[in-house]
Short mmCIF file of C-alpha atoms and ligand atoms in Angstrom, two decimals:
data_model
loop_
_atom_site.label_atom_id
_atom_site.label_comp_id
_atom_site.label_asym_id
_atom_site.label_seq_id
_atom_site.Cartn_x
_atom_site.Cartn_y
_atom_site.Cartn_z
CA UNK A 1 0.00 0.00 0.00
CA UNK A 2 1.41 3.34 -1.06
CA UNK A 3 1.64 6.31 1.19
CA UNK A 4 -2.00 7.94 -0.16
CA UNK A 5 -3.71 4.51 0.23
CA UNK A 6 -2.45 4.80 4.16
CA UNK A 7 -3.75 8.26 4.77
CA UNK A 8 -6.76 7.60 3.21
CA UNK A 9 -7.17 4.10 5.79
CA UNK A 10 -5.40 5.23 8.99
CA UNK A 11 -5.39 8.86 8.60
CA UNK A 12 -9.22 9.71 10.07
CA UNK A 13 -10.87 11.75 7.27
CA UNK A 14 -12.97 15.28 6.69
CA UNK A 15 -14.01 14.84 3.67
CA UNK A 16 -15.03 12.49 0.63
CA UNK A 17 -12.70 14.40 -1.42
CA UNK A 18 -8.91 15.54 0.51
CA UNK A 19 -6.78 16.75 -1.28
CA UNK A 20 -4.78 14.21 -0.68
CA UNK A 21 -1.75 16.48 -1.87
CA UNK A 22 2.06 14.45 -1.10
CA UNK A 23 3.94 17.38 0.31
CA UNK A 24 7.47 16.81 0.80
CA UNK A 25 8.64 20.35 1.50
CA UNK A 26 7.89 23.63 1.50
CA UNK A 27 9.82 27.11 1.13
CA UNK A 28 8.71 30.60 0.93
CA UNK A 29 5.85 30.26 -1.02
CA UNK A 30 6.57 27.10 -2.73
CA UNK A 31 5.07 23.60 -2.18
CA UNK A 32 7.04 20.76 -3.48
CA UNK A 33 5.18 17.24 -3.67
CA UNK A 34 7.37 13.76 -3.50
CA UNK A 35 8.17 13.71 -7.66
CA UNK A 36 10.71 17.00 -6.90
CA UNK A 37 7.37 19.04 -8.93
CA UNK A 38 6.63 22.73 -7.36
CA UNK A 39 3.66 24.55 -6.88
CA UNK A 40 2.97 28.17 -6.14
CA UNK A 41 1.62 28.53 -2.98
CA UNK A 42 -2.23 30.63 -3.15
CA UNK A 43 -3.24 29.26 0.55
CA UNK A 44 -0.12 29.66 2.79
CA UNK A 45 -1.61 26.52 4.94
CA UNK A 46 -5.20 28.25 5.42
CA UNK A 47 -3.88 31.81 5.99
CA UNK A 48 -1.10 30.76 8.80
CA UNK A 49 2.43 30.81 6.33
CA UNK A 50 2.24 34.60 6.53
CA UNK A 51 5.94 35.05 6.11
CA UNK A 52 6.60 31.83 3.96
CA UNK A 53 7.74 28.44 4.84
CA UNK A 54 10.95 27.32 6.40
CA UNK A 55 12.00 30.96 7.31
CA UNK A 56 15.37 30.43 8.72
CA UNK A 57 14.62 33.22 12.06
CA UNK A 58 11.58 31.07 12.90
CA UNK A 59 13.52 27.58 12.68
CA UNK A 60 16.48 29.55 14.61
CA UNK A 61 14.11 30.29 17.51
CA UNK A 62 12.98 26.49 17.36
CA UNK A 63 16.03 25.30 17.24
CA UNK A 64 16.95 27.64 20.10
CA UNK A 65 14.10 27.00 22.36
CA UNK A 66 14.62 22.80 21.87
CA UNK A 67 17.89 22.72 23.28
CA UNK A 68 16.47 23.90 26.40
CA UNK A 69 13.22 22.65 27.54
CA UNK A 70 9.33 21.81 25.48
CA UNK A 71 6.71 21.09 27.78
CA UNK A 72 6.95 21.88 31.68
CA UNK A 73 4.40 22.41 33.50
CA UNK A 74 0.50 23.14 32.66
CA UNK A 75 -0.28 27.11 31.36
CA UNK A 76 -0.18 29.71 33.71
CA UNK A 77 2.41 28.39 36.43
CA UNK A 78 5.45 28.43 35.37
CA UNK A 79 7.10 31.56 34.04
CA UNK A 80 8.39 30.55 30.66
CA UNK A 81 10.22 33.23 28.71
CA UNK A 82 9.00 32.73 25.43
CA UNK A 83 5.69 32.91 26.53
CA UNK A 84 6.48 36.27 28.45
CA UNK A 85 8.36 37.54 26.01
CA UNK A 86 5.95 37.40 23.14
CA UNK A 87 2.89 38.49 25.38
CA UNK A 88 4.94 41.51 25.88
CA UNK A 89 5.63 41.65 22.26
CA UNK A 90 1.91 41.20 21.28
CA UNK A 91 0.59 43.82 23.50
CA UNK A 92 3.33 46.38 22.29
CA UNK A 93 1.85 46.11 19.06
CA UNK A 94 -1.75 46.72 20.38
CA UNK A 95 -4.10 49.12 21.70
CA UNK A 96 -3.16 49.98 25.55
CA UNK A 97 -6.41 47.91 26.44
CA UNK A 98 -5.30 44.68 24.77
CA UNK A 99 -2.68 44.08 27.63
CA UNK A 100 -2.53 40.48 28.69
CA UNK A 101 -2.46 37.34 26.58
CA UNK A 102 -4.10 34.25 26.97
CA UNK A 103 -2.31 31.32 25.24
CA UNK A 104 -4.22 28.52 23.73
CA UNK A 105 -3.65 25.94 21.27
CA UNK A 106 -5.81 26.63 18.91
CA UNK A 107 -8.24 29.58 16.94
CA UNK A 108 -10.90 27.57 18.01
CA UNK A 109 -9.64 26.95 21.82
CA UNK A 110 -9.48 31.05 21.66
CA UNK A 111 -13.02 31.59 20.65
CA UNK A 112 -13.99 29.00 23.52
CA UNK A 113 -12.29 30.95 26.15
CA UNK A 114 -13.70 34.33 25.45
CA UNK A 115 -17.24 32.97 25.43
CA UNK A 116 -16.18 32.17 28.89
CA UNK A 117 -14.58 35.65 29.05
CA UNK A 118 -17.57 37.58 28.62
CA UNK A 119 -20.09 34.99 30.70
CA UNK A 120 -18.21 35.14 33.60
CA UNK A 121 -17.60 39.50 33.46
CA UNK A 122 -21.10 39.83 32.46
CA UNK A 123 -23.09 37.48 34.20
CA UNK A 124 -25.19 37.14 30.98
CA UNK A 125 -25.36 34.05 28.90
CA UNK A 126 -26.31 35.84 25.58
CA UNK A 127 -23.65 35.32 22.62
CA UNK A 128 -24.99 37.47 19.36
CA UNK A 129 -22.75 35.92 16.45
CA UNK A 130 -23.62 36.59 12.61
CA UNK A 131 -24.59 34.29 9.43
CA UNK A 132 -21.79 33.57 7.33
CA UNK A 133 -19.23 33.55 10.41
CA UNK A 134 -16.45 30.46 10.53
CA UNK A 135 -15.56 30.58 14.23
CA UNK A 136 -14.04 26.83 14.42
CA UNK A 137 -15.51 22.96 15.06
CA UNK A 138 -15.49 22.45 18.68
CA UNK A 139 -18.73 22.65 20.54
CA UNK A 140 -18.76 26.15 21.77
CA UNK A 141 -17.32 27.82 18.63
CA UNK A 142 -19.12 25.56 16.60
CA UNK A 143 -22.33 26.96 18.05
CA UNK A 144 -21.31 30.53 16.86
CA UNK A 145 -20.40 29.65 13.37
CA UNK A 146 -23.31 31.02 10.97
CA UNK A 147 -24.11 28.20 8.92
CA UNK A 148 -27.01 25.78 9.66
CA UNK A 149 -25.44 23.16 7.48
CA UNK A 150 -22.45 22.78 9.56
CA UNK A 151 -24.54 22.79 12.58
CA UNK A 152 -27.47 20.97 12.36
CA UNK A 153 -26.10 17.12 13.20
CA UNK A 154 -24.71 18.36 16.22
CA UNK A 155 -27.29 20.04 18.21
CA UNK A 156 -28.14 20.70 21.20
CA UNK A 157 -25.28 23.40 20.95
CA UNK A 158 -24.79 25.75 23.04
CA UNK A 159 -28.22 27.56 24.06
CA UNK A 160 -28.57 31.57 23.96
CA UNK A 161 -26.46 31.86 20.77
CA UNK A 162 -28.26 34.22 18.27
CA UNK A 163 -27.21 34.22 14.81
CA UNK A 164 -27.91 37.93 12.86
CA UNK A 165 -27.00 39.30 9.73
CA UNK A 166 -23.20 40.66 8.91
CA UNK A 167 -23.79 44.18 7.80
CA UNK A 168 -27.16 44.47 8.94
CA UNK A 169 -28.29 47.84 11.17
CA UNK A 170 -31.00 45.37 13.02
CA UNK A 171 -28.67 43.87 14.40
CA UNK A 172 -27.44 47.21 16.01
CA UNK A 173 -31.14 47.06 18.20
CA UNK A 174 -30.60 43.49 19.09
CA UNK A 175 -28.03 43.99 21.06
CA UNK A 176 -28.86 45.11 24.68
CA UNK A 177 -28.42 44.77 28.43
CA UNK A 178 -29.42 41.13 28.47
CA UNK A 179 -25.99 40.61 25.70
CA UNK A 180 -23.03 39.02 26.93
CA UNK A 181 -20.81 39.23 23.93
CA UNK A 182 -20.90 39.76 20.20
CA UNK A 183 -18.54 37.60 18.37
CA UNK A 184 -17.71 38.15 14.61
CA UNK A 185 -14.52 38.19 12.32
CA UNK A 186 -13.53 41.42 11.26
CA UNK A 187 -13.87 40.49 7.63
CA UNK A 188 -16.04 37.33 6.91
CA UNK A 189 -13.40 34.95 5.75
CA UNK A 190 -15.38 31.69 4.89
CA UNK A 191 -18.00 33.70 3.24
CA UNK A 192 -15.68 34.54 0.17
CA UNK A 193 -13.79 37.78 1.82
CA UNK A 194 -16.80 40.06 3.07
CA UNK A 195 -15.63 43.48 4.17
CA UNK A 196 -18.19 45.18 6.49
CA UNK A 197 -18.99 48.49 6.21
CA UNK A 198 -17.04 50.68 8.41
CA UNK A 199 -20.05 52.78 9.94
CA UNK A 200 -21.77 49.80 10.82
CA UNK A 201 -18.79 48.10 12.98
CA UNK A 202 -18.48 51.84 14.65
CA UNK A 203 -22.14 51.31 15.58
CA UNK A 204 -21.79 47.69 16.81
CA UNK A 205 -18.25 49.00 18.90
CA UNK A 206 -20.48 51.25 20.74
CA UNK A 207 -23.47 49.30 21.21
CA UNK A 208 -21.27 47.07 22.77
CA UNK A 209 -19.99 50.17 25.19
CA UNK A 210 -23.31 51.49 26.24
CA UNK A 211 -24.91 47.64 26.58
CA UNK A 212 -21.42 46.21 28.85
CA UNK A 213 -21.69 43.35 26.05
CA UNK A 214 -17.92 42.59 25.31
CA UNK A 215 -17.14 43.23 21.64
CA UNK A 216 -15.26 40.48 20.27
CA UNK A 217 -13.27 40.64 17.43
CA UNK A 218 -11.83 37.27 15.28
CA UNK A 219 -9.18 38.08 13.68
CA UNK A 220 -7.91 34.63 13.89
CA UNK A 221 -7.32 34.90 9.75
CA UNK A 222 -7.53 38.56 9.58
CA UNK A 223 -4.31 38.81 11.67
CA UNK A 224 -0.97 39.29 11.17
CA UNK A 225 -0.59 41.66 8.38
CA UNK A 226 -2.85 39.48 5.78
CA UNK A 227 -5.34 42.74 4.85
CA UNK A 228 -2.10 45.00 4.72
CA UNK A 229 -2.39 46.54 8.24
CA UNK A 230 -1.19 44.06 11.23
CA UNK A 231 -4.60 43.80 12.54
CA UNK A 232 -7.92 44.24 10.42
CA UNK A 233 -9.41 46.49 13.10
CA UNK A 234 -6.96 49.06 12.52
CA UNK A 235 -8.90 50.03 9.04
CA UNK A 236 -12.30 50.47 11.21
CA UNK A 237 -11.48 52.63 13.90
CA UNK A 238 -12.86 50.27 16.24
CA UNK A 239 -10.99 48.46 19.29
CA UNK A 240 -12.02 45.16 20.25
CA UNK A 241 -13.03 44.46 24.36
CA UNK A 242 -11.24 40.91 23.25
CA UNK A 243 -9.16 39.94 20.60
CA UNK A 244 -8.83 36.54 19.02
CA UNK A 245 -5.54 35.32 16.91
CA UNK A 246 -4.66 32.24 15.61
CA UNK A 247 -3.54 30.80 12.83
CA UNK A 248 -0.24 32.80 12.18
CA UNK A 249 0.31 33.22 15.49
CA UNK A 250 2.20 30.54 15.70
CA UNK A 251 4.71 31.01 12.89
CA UNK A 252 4.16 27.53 11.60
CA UNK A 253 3.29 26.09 14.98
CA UNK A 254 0.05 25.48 16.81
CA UNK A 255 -0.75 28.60 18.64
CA UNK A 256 -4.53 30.75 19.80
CA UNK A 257 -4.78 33.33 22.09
CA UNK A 258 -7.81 35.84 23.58
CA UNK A 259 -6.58 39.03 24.33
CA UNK A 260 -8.10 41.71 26.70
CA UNK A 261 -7.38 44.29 29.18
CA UNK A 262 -6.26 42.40 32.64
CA UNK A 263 -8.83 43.52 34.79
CA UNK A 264 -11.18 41.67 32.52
CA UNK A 265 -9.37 38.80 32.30
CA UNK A 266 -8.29 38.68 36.05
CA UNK A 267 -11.95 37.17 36.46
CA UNK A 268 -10.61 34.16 35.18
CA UNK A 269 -8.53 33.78 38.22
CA UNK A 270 -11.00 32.88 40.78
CA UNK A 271 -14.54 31.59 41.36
CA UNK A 272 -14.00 29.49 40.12
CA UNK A 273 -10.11 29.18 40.43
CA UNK A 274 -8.50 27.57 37.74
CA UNK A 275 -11.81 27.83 35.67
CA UNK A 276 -10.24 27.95 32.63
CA UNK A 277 -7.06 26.01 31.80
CA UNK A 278 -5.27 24.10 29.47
CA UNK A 279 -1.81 21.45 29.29
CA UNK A 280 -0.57 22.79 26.64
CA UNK A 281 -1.27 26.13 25.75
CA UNK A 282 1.59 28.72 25.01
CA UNK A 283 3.93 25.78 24.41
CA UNK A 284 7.30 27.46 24.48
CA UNK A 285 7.63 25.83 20.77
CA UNK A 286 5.23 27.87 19.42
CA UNK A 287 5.80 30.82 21.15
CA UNK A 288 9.46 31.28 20.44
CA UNK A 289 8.19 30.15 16.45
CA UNK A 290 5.40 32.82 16.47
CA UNK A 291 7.63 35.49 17.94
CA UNK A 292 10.36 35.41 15.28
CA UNK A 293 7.60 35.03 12.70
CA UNK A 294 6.12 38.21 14.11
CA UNK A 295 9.27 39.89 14.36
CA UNK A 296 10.35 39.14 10.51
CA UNK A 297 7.08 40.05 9.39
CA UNK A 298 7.84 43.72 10.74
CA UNK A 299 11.61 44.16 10.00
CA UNK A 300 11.28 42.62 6.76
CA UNK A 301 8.81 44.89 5.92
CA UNK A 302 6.70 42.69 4.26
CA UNK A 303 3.15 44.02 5.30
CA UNK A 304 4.55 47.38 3.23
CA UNK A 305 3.83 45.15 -0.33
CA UNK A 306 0.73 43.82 0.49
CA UNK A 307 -1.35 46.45 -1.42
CA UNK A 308 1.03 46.44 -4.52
CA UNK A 309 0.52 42.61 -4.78
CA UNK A 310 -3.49 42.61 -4.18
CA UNK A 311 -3.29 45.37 -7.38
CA UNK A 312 -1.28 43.38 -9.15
CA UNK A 313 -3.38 40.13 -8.77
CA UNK A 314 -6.59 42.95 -9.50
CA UNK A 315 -5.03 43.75 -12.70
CA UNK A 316 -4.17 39.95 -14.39
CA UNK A 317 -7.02 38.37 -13.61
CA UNK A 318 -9.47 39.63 -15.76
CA UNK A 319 -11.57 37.18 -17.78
CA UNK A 320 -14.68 36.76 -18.36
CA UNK A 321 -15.30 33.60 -16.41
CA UNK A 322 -14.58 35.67 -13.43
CA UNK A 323 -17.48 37.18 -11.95
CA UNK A 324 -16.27 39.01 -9.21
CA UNK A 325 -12.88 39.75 -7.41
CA UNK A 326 -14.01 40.36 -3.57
CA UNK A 327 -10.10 41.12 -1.82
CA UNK A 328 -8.95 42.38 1.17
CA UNK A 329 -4.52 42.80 1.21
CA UNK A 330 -3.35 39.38 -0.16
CA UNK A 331 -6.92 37.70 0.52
CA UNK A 332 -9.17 37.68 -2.30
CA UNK A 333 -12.08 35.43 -3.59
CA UNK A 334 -12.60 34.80 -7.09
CA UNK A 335 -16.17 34.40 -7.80
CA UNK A 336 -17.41 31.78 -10.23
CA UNK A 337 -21.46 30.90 -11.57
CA UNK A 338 -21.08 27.90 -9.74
CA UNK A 339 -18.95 25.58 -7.24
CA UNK A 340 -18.76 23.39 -10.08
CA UNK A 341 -16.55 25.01 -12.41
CA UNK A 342 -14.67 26.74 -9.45
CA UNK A 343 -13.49 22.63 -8.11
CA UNK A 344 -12.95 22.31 -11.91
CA UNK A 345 -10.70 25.30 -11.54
CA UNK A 346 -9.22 24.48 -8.99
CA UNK A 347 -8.46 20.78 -9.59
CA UNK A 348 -6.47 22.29 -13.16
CA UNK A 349 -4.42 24.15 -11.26
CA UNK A 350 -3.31 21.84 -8.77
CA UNK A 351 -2.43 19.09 -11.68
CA UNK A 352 0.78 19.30 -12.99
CA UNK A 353 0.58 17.06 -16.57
CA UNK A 354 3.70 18.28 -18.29
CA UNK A 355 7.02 18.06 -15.66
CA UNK A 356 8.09 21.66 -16.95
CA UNK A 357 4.81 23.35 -15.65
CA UNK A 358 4.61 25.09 -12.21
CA UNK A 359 1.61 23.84 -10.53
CA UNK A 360 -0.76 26.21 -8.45
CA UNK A 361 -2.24 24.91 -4.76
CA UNK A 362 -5.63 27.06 -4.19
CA UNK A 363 -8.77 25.96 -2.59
CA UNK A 364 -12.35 27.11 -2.40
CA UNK A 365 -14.48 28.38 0.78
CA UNK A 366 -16.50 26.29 3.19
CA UNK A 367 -19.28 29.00 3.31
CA UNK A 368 -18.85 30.36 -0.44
CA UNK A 369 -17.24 27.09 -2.88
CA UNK A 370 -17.77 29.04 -5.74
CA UNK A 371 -15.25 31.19 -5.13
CA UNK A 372 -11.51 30.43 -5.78
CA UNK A 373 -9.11 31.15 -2.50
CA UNK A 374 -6.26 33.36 -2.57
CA UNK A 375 -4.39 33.86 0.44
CA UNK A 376 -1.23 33.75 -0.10
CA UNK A 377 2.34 34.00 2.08
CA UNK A 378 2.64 37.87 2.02
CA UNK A 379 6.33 37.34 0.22
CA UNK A 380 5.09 35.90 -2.84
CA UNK A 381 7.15 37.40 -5.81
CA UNK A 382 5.26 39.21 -8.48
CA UNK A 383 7.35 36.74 -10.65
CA UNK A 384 5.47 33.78 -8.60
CA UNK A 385 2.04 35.98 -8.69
CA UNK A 386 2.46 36.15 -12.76
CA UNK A 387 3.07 32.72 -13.03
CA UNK A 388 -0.26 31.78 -10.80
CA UNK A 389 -2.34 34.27 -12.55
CA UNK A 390 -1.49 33.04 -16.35
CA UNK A 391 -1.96 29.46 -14.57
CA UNK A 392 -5.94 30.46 -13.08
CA UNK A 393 -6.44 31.74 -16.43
CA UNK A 394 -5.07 29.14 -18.30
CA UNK A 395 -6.96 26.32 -16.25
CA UNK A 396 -10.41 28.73 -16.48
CA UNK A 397 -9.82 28.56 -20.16
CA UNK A 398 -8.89 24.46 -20.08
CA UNK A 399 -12.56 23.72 -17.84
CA UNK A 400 -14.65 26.16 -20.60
CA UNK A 401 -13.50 25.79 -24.10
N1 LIG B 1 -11.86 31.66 13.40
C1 LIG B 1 -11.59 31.81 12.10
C2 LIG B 1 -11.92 33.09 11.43
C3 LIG B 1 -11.00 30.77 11.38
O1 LIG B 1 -10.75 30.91 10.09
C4 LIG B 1 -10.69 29.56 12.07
C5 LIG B 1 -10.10 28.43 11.33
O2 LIG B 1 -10.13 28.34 10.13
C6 LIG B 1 -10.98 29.46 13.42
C7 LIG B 1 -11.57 30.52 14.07
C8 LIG B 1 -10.67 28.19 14.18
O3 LIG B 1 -9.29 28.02 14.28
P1 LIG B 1 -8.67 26.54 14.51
O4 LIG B 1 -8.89 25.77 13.25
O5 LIG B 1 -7.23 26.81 14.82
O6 LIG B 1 -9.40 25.96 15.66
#
């Protein structure tokens, strides 16, 4: 049995239809499967390869932080420098009331932990989330996530969750003194890249403010320089009461983390004590990974191109298969008539038939699979963004003679 015929037995599943893609290595923004053939990289790993892959500061810092110790001692007891030191680093880079860092594991584990957050501060049970919202699969976050599909086979979820519509001004009114939090991602990512309007998350910010709800912000793909400012909210002149990161947090490594001011998340610390914890959380791995990451995303300047590549991208793919570009910084969704010929799409660009050709790895979006994913790690060339455009194009052309 070959290696695909093993993932596919002992390798537990998601889907009828992986991708089932034999990576062997990856650099910068290139994939390279076991025949030695490359591929440009359009998905960075879901949005978390932000500054490439293999980036020799970020394997430094691992390499650094093995030779002295990997797990210790549960979260929150020990005083592990690389946790400290990128909390500290984190918060520098963030309004004065995002001052203390809770370390998870995951986006997902983030999003749990703020629900707490903002039950326990509040006293309320209310969450007000929005249609069209990816928040993550476990139970809690699962609950929030604004898609019926994904969570009908799993109920009873979590009760008091409200679902409204992104963009909508009702959903201003809905909020009130019986709200303990509203959760959404500063730009819908699953949806296909929806941008809300800026007056509207003004109006939610201080809804929030004059209600107590917490205001919760997900920027756990938003983060990290991918809209070409280091934090989505920045564009909005809002503040979130909590702010959730994952994803590229980690530089490569598994890494969440809620942020908020500490006297708000001081209420973690008792009544219950030790009401929220985790094993693993912050490992010193992925800290000491996430910080360098962070750190050569700033001094290499590499959130300064951002905008120059999203125009670029703008201006070569025009065709007329293309219905709409929705983008965001290096996150864009290319809209299609149907999820048929965007798989079709997709599926050409991913299969390399001649040796010479550089293949293209892209995906489609759980809430919008007509739409073509482009997410790329923010130091793609514009050599490497030529060759993926001509390649979409090229495979559009292929699928629709
Ligand atoms: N929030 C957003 C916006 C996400 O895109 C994701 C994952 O795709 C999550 C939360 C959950 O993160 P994780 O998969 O690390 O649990």
């Amino acid at each position: 049995m070959n290696t695909r015929e093993l993932f596919l037995r002992h390798v537990a599943q998601t889907s009828p239809a992986p991708l089932a893609f034999e990576i062997e290595r990856a650099e910068c923004a290139t994939l390279f499967d076991r025949s030695g053939r490359s591929y440009v990289d359009l998905i960075g790993g879901i949005s978390v390869a932000n500054i490439g892959h293999g980036h020799p500061k970020v394997l430094d810092a691992i390499r650094a932080q093995l030779d002295k110790y990997l797990h210790v001692m549960v979260y929150g007891e020990f005083v592990e420098t690389p946790q400290v030191h990128y909390a500290q680093r984190l918060t520098a880079l963030l309004p004065a009331s995002l001052n203390s860092v809770y370390f998870t594991n995951s986006g997902a584990e983030a999003v749990e932990g703020a629900m707490k957050l903002a039950k326990r501060i509040t006293k309320r049970s209310r969450i007000v989330c929005f249609n069209g919202s990816y928040h993550g699969s476990t139970q809690g976050a699962l609950s929030a996530i604004g898609d019926e599909y994904w969570r009908q086979a799993f109920r009873p979820l979590l009760p008091d969750v409200w679902h409204l519509n992104y963009n909508d001004p009702a959903a201003i009114d809905a909020i009130d003194e019986t709200t303990a939090c509203v959760l959404l991602e500063t730009v819908q990512a699953e949806s296909g890249i929806l941008i809300p309007d800026a007056a509207w998350l003004k109006a939610l910010e201080q809804k929030c403010r004059s209600t107590g709800a917490l205001f919760i912000l997900d920027e756990i793909q938003a983060g990290f320089g991918r809209t070409g400012k280091l934090w989505a909210f920045e564009w909005f002149d809002v503040v979130p009461d909590v702010l959730l990161l994952g994803k590229a947090l980690g530089g490569g490594l598994p890494l969440g983390a809620f942020i908020a001011d500490k006297c708000l998340m001081d209420q973690l610390t008792d009544a219950p004590v030790l009401g929220h914890i985790t094993t693993f959380g912050g490992h010193p791995l992925s800290c000491a990974a996430g910080l360098a990451a962070l750190n050569a995303l700033i001094e290499e300047q590499w959130i300064e191109g951002v905008k120059a590549k999203e125009q670029l991208f703008r201006t070569l793919l025009i065709h007329p298969r293309i219905e709409s570009i929705r983008s965001f910084g290096l996150w864009m969704a290319l809209e299609f008539s149907d999820a048929e010929t965007c798989k079709k799409v997709i599926d050409r660009c991913i299969d390399i038939r001649d040796p010479n050709e550089v293949g293209l790895m892209t995906d489609w979006f759980l809430f919008a699979p007509h739409c073509l994913r482009i997410a790329p790690p923010l130091l793609i060339s514009e050599y490497q963004i030529q060759q993926a455009c001509a390649r979409i194009l090229a495979a559009i052309d292929q699928n629709n003679p």
